[in-house]
PDB file of C-alpha atoms in Angstrom:
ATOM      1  CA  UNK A1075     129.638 124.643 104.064  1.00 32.00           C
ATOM      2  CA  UNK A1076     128.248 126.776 101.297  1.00 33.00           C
ATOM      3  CA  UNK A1077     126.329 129.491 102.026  1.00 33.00           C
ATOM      4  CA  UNK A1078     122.739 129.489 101.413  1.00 29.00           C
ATOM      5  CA  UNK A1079     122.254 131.434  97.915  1.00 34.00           C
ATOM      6  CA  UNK A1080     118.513 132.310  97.073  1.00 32.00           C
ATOM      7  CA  UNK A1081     118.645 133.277  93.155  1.00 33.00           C
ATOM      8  CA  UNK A1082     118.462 129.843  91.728  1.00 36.00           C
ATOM      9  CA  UNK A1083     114.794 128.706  90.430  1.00 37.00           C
ATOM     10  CA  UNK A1084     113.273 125.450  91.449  1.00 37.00           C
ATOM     11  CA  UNK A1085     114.905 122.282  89.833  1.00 40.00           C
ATOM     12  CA  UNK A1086     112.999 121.163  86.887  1.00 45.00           C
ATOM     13  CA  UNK A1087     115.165 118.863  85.699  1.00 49.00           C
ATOM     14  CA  UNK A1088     116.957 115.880  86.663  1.00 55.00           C
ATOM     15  CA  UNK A1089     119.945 116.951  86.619  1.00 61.00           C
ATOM     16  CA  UNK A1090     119.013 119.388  89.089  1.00 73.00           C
ATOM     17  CA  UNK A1091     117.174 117.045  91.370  1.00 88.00           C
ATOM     18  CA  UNK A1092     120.395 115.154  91.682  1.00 90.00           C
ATOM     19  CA  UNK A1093     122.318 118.239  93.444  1.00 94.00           C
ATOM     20  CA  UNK A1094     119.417 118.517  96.085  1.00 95.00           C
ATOM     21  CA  UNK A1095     119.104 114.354  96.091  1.00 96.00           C
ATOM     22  CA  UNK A1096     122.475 114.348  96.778  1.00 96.00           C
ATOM     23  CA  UNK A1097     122.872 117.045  99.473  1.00 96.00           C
ATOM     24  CA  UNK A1098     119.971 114.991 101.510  1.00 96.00           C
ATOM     25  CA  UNK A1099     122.017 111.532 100.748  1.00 96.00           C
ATOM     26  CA  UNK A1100     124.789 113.500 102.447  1.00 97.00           C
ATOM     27  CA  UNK A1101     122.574 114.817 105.590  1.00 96.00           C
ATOM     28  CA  UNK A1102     121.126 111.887 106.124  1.00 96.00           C
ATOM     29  CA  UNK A1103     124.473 109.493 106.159  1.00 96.00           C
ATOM     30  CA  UNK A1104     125.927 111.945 108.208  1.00 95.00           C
ATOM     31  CA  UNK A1105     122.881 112.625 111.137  1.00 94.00           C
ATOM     32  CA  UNK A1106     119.764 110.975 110.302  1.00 94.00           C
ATOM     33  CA  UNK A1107     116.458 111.600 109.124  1.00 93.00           C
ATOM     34  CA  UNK A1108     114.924 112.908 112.205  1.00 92.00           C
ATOM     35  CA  UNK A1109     118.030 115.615 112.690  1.00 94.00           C
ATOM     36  CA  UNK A1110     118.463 116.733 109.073  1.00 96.00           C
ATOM     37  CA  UNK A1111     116.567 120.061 108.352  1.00 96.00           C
ATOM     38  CA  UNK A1112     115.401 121.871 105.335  1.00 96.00           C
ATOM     39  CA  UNK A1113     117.694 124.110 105.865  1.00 96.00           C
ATOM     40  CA  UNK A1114     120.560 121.621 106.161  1.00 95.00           C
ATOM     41  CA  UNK A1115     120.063 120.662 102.720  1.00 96.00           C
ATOM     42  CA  UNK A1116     119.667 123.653 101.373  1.00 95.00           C
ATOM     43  CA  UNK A1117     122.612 124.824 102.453  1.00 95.00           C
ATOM     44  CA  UNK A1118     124.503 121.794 101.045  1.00 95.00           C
ATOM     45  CA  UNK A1119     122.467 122.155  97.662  1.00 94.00           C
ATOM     46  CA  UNK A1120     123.074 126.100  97.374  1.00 94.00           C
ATOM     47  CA  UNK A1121     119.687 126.436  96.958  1.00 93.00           C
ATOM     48  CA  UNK A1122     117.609 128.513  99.385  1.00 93.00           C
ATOM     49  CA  UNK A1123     115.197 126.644 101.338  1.00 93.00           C
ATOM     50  CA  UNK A1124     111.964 128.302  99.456  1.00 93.00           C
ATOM     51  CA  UNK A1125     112.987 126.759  96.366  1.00 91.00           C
ATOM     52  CA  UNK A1126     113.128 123.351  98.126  1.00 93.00           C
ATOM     53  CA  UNK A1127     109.662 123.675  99.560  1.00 93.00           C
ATOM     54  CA  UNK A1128     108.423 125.243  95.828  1.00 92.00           C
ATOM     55  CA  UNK A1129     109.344 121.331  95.105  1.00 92.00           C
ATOM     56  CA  UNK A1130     109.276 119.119  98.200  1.00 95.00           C
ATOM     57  CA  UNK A1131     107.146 119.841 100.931  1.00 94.00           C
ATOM     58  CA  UNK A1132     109.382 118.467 104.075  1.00 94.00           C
ATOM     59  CA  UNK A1133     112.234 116.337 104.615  1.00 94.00           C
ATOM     60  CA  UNK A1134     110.596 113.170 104.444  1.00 91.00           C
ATOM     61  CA  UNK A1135     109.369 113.975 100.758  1.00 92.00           C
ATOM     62  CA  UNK A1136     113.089 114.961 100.073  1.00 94.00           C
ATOM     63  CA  UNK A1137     113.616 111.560 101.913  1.00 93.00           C
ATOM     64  CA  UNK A1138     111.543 109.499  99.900  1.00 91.00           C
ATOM     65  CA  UNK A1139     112.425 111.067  96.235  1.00 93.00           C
ATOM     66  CA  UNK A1140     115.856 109.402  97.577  1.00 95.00           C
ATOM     67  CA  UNK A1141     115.216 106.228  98.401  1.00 92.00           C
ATOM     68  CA  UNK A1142     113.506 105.662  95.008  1.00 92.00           C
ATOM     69  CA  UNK A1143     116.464 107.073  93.213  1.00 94.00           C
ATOM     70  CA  UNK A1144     118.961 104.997  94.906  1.00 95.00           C
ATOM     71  CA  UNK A1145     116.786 101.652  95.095  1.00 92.00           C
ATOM     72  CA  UNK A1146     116.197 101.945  91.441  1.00 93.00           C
ATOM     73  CA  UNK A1147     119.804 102.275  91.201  1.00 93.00           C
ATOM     74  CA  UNK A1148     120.792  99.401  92.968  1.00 93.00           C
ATOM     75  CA  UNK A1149     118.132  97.070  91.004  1.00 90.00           C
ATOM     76  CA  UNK A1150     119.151  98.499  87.637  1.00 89.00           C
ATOM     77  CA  UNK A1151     122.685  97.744  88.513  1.00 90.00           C
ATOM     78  CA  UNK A1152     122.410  94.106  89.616  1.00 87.00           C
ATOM     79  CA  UNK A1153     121.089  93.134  86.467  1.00 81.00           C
ATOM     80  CA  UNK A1154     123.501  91.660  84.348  1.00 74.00           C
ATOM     81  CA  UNK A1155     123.368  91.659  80.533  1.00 75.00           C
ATOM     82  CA  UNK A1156     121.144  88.629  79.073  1.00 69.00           C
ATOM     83  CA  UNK A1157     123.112  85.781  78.010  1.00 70.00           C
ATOM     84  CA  UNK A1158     122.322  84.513  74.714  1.00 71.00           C
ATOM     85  CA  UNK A1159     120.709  81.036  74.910  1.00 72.00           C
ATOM     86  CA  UNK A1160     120.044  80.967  78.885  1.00 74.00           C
ATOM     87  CA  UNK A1161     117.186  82.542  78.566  1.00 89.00           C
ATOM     88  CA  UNK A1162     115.115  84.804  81.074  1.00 93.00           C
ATOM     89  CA  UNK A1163     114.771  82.712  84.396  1.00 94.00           C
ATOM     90  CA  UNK A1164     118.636  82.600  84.801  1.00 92.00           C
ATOM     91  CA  UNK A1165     119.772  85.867  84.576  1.00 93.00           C
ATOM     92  CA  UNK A1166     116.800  87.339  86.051  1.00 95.00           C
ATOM     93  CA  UNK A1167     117.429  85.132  89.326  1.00 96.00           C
ATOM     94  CA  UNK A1168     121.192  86.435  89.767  1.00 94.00           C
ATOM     95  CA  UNK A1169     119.980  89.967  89.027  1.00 95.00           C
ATOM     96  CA  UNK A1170     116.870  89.651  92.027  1.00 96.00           C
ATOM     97  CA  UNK A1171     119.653  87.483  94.780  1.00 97.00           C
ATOM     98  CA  UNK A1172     122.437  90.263  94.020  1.00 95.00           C
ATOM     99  CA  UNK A1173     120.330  93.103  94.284  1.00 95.00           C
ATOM    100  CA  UNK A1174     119.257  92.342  97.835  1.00 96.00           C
ATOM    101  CA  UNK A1175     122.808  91.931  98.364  1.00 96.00           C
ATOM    102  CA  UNK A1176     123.701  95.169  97.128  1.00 95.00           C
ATOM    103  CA  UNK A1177     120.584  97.014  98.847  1.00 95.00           C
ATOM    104  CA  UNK A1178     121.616  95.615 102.372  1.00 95.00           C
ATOM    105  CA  UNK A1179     125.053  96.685 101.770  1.00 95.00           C
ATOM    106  CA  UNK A1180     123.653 100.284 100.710  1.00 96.00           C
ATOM    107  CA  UNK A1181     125.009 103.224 103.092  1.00 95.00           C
ATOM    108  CA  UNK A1182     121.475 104.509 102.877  1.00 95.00           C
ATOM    109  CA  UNK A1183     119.500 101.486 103.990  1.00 94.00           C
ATOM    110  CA  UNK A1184     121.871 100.900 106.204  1.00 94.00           C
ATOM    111  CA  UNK A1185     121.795 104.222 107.833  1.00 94.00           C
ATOM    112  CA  UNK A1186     117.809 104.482 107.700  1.00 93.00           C
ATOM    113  CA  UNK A1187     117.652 100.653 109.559  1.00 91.00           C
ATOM    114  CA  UNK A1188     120.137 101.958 112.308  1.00 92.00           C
ATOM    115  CA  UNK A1189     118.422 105.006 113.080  1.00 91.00           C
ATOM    116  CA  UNK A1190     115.441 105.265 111.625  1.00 90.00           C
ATOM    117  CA  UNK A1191     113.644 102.030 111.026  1.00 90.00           C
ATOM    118  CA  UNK A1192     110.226 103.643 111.471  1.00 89.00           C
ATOM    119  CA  UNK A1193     110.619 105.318 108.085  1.00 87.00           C
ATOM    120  CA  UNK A1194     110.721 102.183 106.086  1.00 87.00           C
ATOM    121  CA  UNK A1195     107.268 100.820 108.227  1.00 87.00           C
ATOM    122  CA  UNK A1196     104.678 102.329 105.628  1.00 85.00           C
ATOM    123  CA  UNK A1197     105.846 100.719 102.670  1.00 83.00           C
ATOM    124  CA  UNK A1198     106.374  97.389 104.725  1.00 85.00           C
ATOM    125  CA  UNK A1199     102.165  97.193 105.961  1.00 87.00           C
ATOM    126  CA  UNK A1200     100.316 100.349 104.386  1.00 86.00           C
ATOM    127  CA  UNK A1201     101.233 101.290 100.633  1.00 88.00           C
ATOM    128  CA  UNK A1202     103.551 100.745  97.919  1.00 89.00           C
ATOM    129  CA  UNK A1203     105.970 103.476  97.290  1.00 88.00           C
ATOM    130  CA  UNK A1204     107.376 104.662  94.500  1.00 89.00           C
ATOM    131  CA  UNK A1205     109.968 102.359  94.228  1.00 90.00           C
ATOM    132  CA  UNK A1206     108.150  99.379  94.685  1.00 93.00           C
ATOM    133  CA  UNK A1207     105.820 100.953  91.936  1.00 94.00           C
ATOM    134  CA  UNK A1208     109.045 101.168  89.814  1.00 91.00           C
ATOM    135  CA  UNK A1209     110.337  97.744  90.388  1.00 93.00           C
ATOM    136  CA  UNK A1210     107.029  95.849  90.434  1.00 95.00           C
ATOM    137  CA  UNK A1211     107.114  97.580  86.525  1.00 94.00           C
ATOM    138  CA  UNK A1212     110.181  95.741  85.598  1.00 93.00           C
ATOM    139  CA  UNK A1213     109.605  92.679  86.939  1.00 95.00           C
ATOM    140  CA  UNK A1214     106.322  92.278  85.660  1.00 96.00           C
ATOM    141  CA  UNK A1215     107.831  93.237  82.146  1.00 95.00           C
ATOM    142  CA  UNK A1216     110.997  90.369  82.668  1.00 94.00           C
ATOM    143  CA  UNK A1217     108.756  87.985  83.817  1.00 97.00           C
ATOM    144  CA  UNK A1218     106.680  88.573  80.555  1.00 96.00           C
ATOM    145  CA  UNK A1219     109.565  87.972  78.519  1.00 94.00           C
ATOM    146  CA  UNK A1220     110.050  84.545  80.715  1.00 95.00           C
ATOM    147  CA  UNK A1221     106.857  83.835  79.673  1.00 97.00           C
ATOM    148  CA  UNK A1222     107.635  84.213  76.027  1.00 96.00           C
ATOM    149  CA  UNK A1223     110.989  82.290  75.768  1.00 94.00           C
ATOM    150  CA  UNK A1224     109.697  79.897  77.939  1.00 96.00           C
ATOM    151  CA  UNK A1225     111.903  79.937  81.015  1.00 96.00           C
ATOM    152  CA  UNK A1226     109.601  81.290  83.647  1.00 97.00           C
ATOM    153  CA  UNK A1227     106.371  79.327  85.102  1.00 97.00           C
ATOM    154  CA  UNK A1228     103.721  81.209  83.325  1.00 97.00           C
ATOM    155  CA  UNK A1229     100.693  82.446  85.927  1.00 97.00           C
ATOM    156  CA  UNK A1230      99.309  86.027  85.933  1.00 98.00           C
ATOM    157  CA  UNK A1231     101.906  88.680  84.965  1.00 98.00           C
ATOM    158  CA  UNK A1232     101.087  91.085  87.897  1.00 97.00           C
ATOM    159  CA  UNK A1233     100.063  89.239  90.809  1.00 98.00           C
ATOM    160  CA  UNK A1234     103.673  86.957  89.918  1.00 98.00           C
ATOM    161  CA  UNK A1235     105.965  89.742  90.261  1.00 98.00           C
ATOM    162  CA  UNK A1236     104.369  91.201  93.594  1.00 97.00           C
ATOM    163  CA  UNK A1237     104.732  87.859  95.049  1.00 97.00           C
ATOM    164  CA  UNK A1238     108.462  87.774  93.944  1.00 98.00           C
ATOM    165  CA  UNK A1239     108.822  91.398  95.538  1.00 97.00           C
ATOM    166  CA  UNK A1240     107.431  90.283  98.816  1.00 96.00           C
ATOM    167  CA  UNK A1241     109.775  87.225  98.903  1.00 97.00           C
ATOM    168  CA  UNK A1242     112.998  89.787  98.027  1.00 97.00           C
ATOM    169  CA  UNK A1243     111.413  92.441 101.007  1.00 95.00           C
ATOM    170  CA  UNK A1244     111.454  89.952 103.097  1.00 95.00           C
ATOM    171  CA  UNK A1245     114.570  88.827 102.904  1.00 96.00           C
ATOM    172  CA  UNK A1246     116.224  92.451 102.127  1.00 94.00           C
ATOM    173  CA  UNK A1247     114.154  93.977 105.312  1.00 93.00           C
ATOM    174  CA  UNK A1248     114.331  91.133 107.839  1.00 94.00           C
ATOM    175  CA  UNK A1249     116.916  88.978 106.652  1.00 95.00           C
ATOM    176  CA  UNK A1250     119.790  90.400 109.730  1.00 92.00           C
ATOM    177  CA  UNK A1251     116.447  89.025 112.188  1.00 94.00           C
ATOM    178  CA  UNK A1252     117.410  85.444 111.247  1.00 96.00           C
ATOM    179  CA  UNK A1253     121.033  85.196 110.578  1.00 96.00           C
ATOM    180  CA  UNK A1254     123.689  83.519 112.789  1.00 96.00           C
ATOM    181  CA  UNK A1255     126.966  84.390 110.985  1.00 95.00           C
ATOM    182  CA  UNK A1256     128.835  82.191 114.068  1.00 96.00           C
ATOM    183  CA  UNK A1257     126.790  78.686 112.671  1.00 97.00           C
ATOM    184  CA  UNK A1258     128.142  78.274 109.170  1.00 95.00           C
ATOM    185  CA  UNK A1259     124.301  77.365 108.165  1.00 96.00           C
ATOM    186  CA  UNK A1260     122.327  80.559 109.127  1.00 97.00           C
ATOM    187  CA  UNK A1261     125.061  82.918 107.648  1.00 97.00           C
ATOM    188  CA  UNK A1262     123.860  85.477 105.397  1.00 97.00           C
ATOM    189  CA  UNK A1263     125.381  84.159 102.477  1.00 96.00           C
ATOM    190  CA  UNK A1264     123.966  80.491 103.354  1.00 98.00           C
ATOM    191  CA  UNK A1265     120.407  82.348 103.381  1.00 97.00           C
ATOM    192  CA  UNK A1266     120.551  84.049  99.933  1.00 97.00           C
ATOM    193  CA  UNK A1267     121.515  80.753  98.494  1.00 97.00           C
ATOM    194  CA  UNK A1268     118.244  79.536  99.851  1.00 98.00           C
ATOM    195  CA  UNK A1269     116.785  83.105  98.155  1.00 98.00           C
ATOM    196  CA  UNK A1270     118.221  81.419  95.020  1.00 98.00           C
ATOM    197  CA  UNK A1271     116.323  78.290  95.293  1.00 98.00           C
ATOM    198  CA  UNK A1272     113.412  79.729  96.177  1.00 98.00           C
ATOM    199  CA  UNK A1273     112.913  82.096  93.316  1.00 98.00           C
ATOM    200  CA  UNK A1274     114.393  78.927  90.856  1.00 97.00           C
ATOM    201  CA  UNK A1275     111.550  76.689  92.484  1.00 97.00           C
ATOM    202  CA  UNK A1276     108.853  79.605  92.172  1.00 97.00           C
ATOM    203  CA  UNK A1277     109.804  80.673  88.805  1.00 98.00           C
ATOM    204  CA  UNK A1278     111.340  77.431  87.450  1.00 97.00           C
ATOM    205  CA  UNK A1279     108.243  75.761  84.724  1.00 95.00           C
TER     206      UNK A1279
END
């Protein structure tokens, strides 16, 4: 590994962020949470570790600046283009059912649910994190525009799209708790088809 240089200033921009971001993606995958170290990271960043804690206070911080990065990711990514004439519901439905597909199938999720569940336990019963935050922002605005053109059931904006979240957490988080991939009607892919028809039914008019 690199050795640990100590004449870079903290990093300001994203750019920047995304070395360190990726050095703990890399610690993490490899050990853990609970076994990576400031000083692991740093030394994967080529950063020294004072200019990590100038920025990030421990390695759950670190941790946490991750998981927003790479959940926005993978919702950004499963959206797919709008399709002229369909409308907002339709797209936005295939978007929400492949995104939990593609967030259970992250390395990072998976890694974190293997060996350190706990970490995911505050955002399940005592805040929002900054992902949620980020996500509950664009699916309050799509559900707007579902609203507009007419597609989506219109009810309160806000309180709409944090009831969709909790149906997609539930399913991303807890989903493995309920599947029987031997019984060809409790296999995962048999369960986000019912994910489908639930968010049709919910958002459907």
């Amino acid at each position: 590994m690199a050795p640990i240089r100590h004449n870079r200033s903290v990093p300001q921009n994203s750019s920047d962020s995304d070395v360190v971001l990726d050095a703990v993606r890399d610690c993490v995958l490899a050990v853990g949470v609970r076994r990576t170290t400031m000083t692991d990271v740093a030394r994967r960043a080529g950063v020294s570790r004072m200019t990590l804690y100038r920025r990030w206070p421990d390695v759950r911080t670190l941790v946490g600046d991750l998981m927003t990065r790479e959940w926005i990711a993978v919702a950004m990514d499963a959206m797919p283009e709008s399709r002229p004439g369909a409308g907002t519901r339709a797209p936005l439905v295939d978007g929400l059912v492949a995104g939990v597909e593609a967030f259970r199938a992250h390395p990072l999720y998976q890694k974190i649910v293997d060996v350190d569940p706990e970490l995911l336990l505050p955002y399940m019963l005592d805040r929002r994190g900054a992902s949620q935050e980020a996500l509950l922002e664009l699916l309050t605005d799509a559900l707007r525009k579902g609203h507009a053109d007419d597609s989506v059931r219109k009810a309160p904006a806000e309180r709409q799209a944090r009831t969709v979240l909790l149906i997609l957490q539930s399913f991303a988080l807890s989903l493995r708790t309920m599947t029987d991939e031997d019984d060809p009607d409790l296999t995962t892919a048999a369960f986000l088809a019912e994910l489908r028809t639930v968010l049709e039914r919910t958002l459907t008019p």
